[in-house]
Short mmCIF file of C-alpha atoms in Angstrom, two decimals:
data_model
loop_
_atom_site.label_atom_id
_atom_site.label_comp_id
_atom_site.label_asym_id
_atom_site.label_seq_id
_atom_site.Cartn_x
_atom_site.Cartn_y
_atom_site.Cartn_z
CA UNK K 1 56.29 -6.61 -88.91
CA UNK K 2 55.03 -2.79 -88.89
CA UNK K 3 50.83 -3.37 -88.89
CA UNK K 4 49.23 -0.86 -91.09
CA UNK K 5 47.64 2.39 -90.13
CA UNK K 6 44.05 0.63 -90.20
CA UNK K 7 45.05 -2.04 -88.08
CA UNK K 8 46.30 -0.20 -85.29
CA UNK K 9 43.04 1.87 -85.12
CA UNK K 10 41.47 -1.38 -85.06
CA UNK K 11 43.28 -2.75 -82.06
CA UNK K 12 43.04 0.63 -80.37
CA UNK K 13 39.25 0.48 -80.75
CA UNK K 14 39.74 -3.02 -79.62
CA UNK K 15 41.47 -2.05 -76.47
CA UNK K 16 39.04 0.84 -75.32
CA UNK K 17 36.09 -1.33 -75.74
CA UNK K 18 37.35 -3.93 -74.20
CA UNK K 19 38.02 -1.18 -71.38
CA UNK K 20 34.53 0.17 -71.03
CA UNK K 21 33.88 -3.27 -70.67
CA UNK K 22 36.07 -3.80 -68.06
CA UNK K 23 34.93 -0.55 -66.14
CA UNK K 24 31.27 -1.37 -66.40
CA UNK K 25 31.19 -5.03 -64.78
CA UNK K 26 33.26 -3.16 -62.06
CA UNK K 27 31.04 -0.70 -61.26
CA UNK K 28 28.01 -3.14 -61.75
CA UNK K 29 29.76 -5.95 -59.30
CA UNK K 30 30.19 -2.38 -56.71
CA UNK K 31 26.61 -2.07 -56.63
CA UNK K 32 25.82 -5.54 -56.22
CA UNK K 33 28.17 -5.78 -54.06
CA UNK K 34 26.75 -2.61 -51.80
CA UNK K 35 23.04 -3.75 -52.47
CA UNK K 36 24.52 -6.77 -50.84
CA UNK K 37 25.50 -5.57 -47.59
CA UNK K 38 22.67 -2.90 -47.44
CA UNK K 39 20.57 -5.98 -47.64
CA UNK K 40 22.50 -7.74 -44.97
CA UNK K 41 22.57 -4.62 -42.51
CA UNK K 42 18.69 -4.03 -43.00
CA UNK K 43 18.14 -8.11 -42.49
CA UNK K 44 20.11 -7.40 -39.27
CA UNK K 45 18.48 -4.59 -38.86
CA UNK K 46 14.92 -6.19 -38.62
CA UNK K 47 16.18 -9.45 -36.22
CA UNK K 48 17.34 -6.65 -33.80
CA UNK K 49 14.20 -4.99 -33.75
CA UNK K 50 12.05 -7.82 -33.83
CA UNK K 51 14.35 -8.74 -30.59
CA UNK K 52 13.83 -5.33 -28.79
CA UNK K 53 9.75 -5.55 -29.60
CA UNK K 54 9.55 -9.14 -28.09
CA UNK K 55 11.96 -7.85 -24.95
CA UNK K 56 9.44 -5.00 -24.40
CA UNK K 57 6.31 -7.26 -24.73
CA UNK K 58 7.79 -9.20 -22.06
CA UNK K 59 8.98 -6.38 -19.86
CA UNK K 60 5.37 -5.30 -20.19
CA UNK K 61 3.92 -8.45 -19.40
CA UNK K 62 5.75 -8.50 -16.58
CA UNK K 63 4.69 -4.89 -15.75
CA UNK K 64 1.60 -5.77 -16.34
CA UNK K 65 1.48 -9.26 -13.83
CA UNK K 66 3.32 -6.38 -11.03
CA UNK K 67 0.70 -3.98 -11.61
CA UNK K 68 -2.78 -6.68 -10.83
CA UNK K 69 -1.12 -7.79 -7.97
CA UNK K 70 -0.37 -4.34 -6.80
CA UNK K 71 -4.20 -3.50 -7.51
CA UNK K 72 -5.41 -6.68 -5.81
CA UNK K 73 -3.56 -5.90 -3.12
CA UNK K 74 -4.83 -2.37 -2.69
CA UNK K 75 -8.23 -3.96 -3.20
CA UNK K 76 -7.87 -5.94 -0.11
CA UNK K 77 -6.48 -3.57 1.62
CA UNK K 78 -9.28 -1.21 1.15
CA UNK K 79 -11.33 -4.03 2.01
CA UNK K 80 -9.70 -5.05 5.26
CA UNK K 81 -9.62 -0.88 5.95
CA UNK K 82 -13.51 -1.02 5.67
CA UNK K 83 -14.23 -3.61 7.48
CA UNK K 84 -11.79 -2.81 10.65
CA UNK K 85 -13.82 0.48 10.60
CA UNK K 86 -17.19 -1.35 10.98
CA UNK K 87 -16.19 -3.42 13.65
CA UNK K 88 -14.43 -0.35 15.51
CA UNK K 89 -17.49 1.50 14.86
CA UNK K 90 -19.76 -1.36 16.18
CA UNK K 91 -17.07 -1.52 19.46
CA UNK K 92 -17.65 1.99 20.43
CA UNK K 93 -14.16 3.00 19.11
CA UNK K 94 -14.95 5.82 16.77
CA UNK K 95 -16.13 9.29 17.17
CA UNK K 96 -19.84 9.33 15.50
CA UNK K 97 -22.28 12.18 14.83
CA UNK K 98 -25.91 12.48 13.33
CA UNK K 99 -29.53 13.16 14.76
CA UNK K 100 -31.12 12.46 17.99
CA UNK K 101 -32.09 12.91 21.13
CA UNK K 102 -30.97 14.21 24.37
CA UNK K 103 -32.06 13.14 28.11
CA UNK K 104 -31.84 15.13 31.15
CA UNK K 105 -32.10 13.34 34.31
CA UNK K 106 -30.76 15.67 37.64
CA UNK K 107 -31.55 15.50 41.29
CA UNK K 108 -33.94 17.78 42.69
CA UNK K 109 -33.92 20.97 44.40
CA UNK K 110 -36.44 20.13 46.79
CA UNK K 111 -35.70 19.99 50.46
CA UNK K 112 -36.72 16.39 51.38
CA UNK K 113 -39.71 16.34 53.82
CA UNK K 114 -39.21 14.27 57.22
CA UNK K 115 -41.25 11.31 56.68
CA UNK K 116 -40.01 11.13 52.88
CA UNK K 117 -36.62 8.75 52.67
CA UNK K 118 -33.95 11.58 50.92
CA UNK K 119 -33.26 8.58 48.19
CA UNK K 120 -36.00 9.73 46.45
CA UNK K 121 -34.96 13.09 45.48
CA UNK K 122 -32.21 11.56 43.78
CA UNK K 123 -31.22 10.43 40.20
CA UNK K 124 -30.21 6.29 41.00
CA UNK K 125 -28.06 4.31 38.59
CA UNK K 126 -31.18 2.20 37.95
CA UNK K 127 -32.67 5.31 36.09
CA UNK K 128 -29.87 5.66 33.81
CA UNK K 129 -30.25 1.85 33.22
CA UNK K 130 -33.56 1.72 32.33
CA UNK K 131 -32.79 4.80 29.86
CA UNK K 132 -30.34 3.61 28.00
CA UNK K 133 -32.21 0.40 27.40
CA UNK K 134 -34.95 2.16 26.12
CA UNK K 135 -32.75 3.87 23.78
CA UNK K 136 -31.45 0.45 22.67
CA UNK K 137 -34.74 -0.67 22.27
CA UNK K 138 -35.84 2.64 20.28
CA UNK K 139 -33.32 1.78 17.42
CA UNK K 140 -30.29 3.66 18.70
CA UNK K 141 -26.84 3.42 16.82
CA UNK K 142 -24.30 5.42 19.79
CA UNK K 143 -25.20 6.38 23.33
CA UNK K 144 -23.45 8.70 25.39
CA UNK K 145 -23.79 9.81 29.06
CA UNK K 146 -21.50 13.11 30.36
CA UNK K 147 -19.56 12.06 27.39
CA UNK K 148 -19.11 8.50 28.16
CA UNK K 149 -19.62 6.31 25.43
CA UNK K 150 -22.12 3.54 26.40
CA UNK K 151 -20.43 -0.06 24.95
CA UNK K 152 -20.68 -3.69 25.77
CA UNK K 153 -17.86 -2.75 28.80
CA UNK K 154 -19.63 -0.20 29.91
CA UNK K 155 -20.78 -0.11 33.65
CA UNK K 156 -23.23 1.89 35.26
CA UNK K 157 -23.54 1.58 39.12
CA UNK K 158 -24.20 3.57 42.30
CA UNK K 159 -20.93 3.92 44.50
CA UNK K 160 -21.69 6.25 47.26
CA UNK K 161 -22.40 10.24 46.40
CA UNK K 162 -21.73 9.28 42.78
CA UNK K 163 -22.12 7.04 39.56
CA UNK K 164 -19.85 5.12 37.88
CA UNK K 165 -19.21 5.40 34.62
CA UNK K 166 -16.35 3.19 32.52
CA UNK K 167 -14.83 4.06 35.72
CA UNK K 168 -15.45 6.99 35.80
CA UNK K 169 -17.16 9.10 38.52
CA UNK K 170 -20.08 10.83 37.01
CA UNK K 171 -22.78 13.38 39.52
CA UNK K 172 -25.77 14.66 38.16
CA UNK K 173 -27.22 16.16 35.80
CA UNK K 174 -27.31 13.53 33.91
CA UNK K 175 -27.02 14.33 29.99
CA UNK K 176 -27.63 11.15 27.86
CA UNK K 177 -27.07 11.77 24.64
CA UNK K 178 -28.35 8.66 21.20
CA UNK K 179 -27.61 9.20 17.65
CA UNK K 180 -30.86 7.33 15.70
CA UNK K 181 -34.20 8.21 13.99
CA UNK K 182 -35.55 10.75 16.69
CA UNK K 183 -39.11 9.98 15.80
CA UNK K 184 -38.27 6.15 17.22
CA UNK K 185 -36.56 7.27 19.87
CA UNK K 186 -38.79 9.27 21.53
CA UNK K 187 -41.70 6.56 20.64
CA UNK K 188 -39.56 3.77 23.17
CA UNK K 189 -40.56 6.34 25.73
CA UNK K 190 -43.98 5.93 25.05
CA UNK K 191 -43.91 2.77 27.83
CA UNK K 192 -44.06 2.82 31.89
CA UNK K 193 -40.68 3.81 32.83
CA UNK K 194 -40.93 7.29 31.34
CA UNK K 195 -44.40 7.99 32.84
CA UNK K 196 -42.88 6.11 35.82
CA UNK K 197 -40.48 9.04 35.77
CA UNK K 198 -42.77 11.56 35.56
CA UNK K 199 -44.43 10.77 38.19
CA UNK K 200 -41.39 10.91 40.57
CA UNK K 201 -40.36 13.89 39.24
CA UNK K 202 -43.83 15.02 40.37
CA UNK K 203 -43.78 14.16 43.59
CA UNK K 204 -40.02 14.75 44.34
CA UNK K 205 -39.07 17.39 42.04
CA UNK K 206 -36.50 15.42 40.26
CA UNK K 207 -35.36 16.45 35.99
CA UNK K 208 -36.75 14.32 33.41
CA UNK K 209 -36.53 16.06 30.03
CA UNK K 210 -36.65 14.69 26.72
CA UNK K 211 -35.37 17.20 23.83
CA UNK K 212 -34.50 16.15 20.03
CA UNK K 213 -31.72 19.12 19.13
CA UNK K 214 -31.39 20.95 16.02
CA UNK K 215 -27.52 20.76 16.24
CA UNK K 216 -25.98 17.48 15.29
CA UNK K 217 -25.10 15.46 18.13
CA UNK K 218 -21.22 14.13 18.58
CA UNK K 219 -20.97 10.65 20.55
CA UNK K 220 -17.07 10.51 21.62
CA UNK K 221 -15.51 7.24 20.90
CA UNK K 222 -14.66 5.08 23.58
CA UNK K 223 -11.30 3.53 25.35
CA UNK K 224 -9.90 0.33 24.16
CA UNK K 225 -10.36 -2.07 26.51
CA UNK K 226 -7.16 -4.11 27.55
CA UNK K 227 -7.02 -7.65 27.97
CA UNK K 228 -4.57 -9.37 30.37
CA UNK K 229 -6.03 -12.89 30.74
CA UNK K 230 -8.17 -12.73 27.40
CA UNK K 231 -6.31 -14.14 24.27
CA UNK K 232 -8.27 -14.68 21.03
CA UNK K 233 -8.72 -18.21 19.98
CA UNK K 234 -7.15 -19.18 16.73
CA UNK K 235 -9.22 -19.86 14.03
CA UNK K 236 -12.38 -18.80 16.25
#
């Protein structure tokens, strides 16, 4: 049966409402549907990040753990540094400088007179002895004679026409050389031995001179000593 004019515009209307319809729950389940997987991808996203900021915390914990033990170890290095330099410095083993004094002792020029025993015009090992324990005893931090750096190993005895020295052979003058407060050092002279001196040097013409030098005086270090029989003891 043929449906009348008005009906068909009725149905038509029908249809392209029904369209729109149609077309708009599309395109509103699209944007749900790409809200969706925006919110999926930025959920993702923020796991992944939140992963990479705890992976860096630890790598710089870790960084961090590397970095104090690296320290403390340059901290006792340093530390072991200083103190091997005190206790090379206390040995004799390093070059010093500062203030001080310098001693002359030298044989005389005299000729010896017949009755007097030649000896006597002479600069003995027992004079540099007595010197350098003065010097000691005046506060002294580095002694030095012809360059020879006075230590605990350090010998000082007559051997014929010469001295010996840390083995070596030394002949007047005698330059002793003390780093130290120069005021005390030339106060330990204020005892016998140095007006014992100057009273030989009276008599027999020997050198006794006591100077305190503007220049700054060098003390050489001295040689290691090497031990063949000597072993530390463990512990000790």
């Amino acid at each position: 049966m043929a449906l009348p004019k008005k009906g068909k515009m009725l149905i038509t209307m029908g249809l392209g409402i029904v369209g729109f319809l149609f077309i708009v729950l599309l395109k509103t389940n699209g944007v749900q549907g790409a809200q969706g997987v925006r919110s999926d991808n930025a959920t993702s996203s923020l796991i992944q990040t939140e992963q990479e900021n705890q992976q860096l915390a630890n790598d710089n914990a870790k960084l961090r753990q590397e970095l104090n033990k690296y320290t403390e170890g340059q901290n006792a290095a340093a530390l072991n540094n200083q103190q091997l330099q005190k206790e090379k410095a206390n040995a004799g083993l390093t070059e010093v400088r500062g203030p001080g004094v310098r001693i002359t002792l030298d044989d005389s020029q005299m000729p010896a007179k017949e009755k007097d025993d030649p000896n006597a015009y002479l600069i003995h090992e027992e004079y540099i002895r007595q010197v350098i324990n003065w010097l000691w005893n005046g506060g002294a931090e580095a002694i030095a004679v012809n360059g020879q750096r006075v230590t605990s190993n350090t010998e000082v005895f007559c051997s014929g026409s010469y001295i010996q020295i840390n083995g070596t052979r030394q002949m007047a003058p005698y330059i002793i050389e003390a780093v130290g407060d120069p005021h005390n050092l030339q106060s330990a002279y204020k005892f016998y031995f140095w007006d014992r001196l100057g009273e030989i040097q009276q008599q027999y013409g020997i050198t006794r001179k006591l100077e305190v030098p503007n220049e700054t005086l060098v003390i050489p270090a001295s040689q290691p000593k090497a031990y063949k029989y000597a072993e530390p003891v463990k512990g000790g």
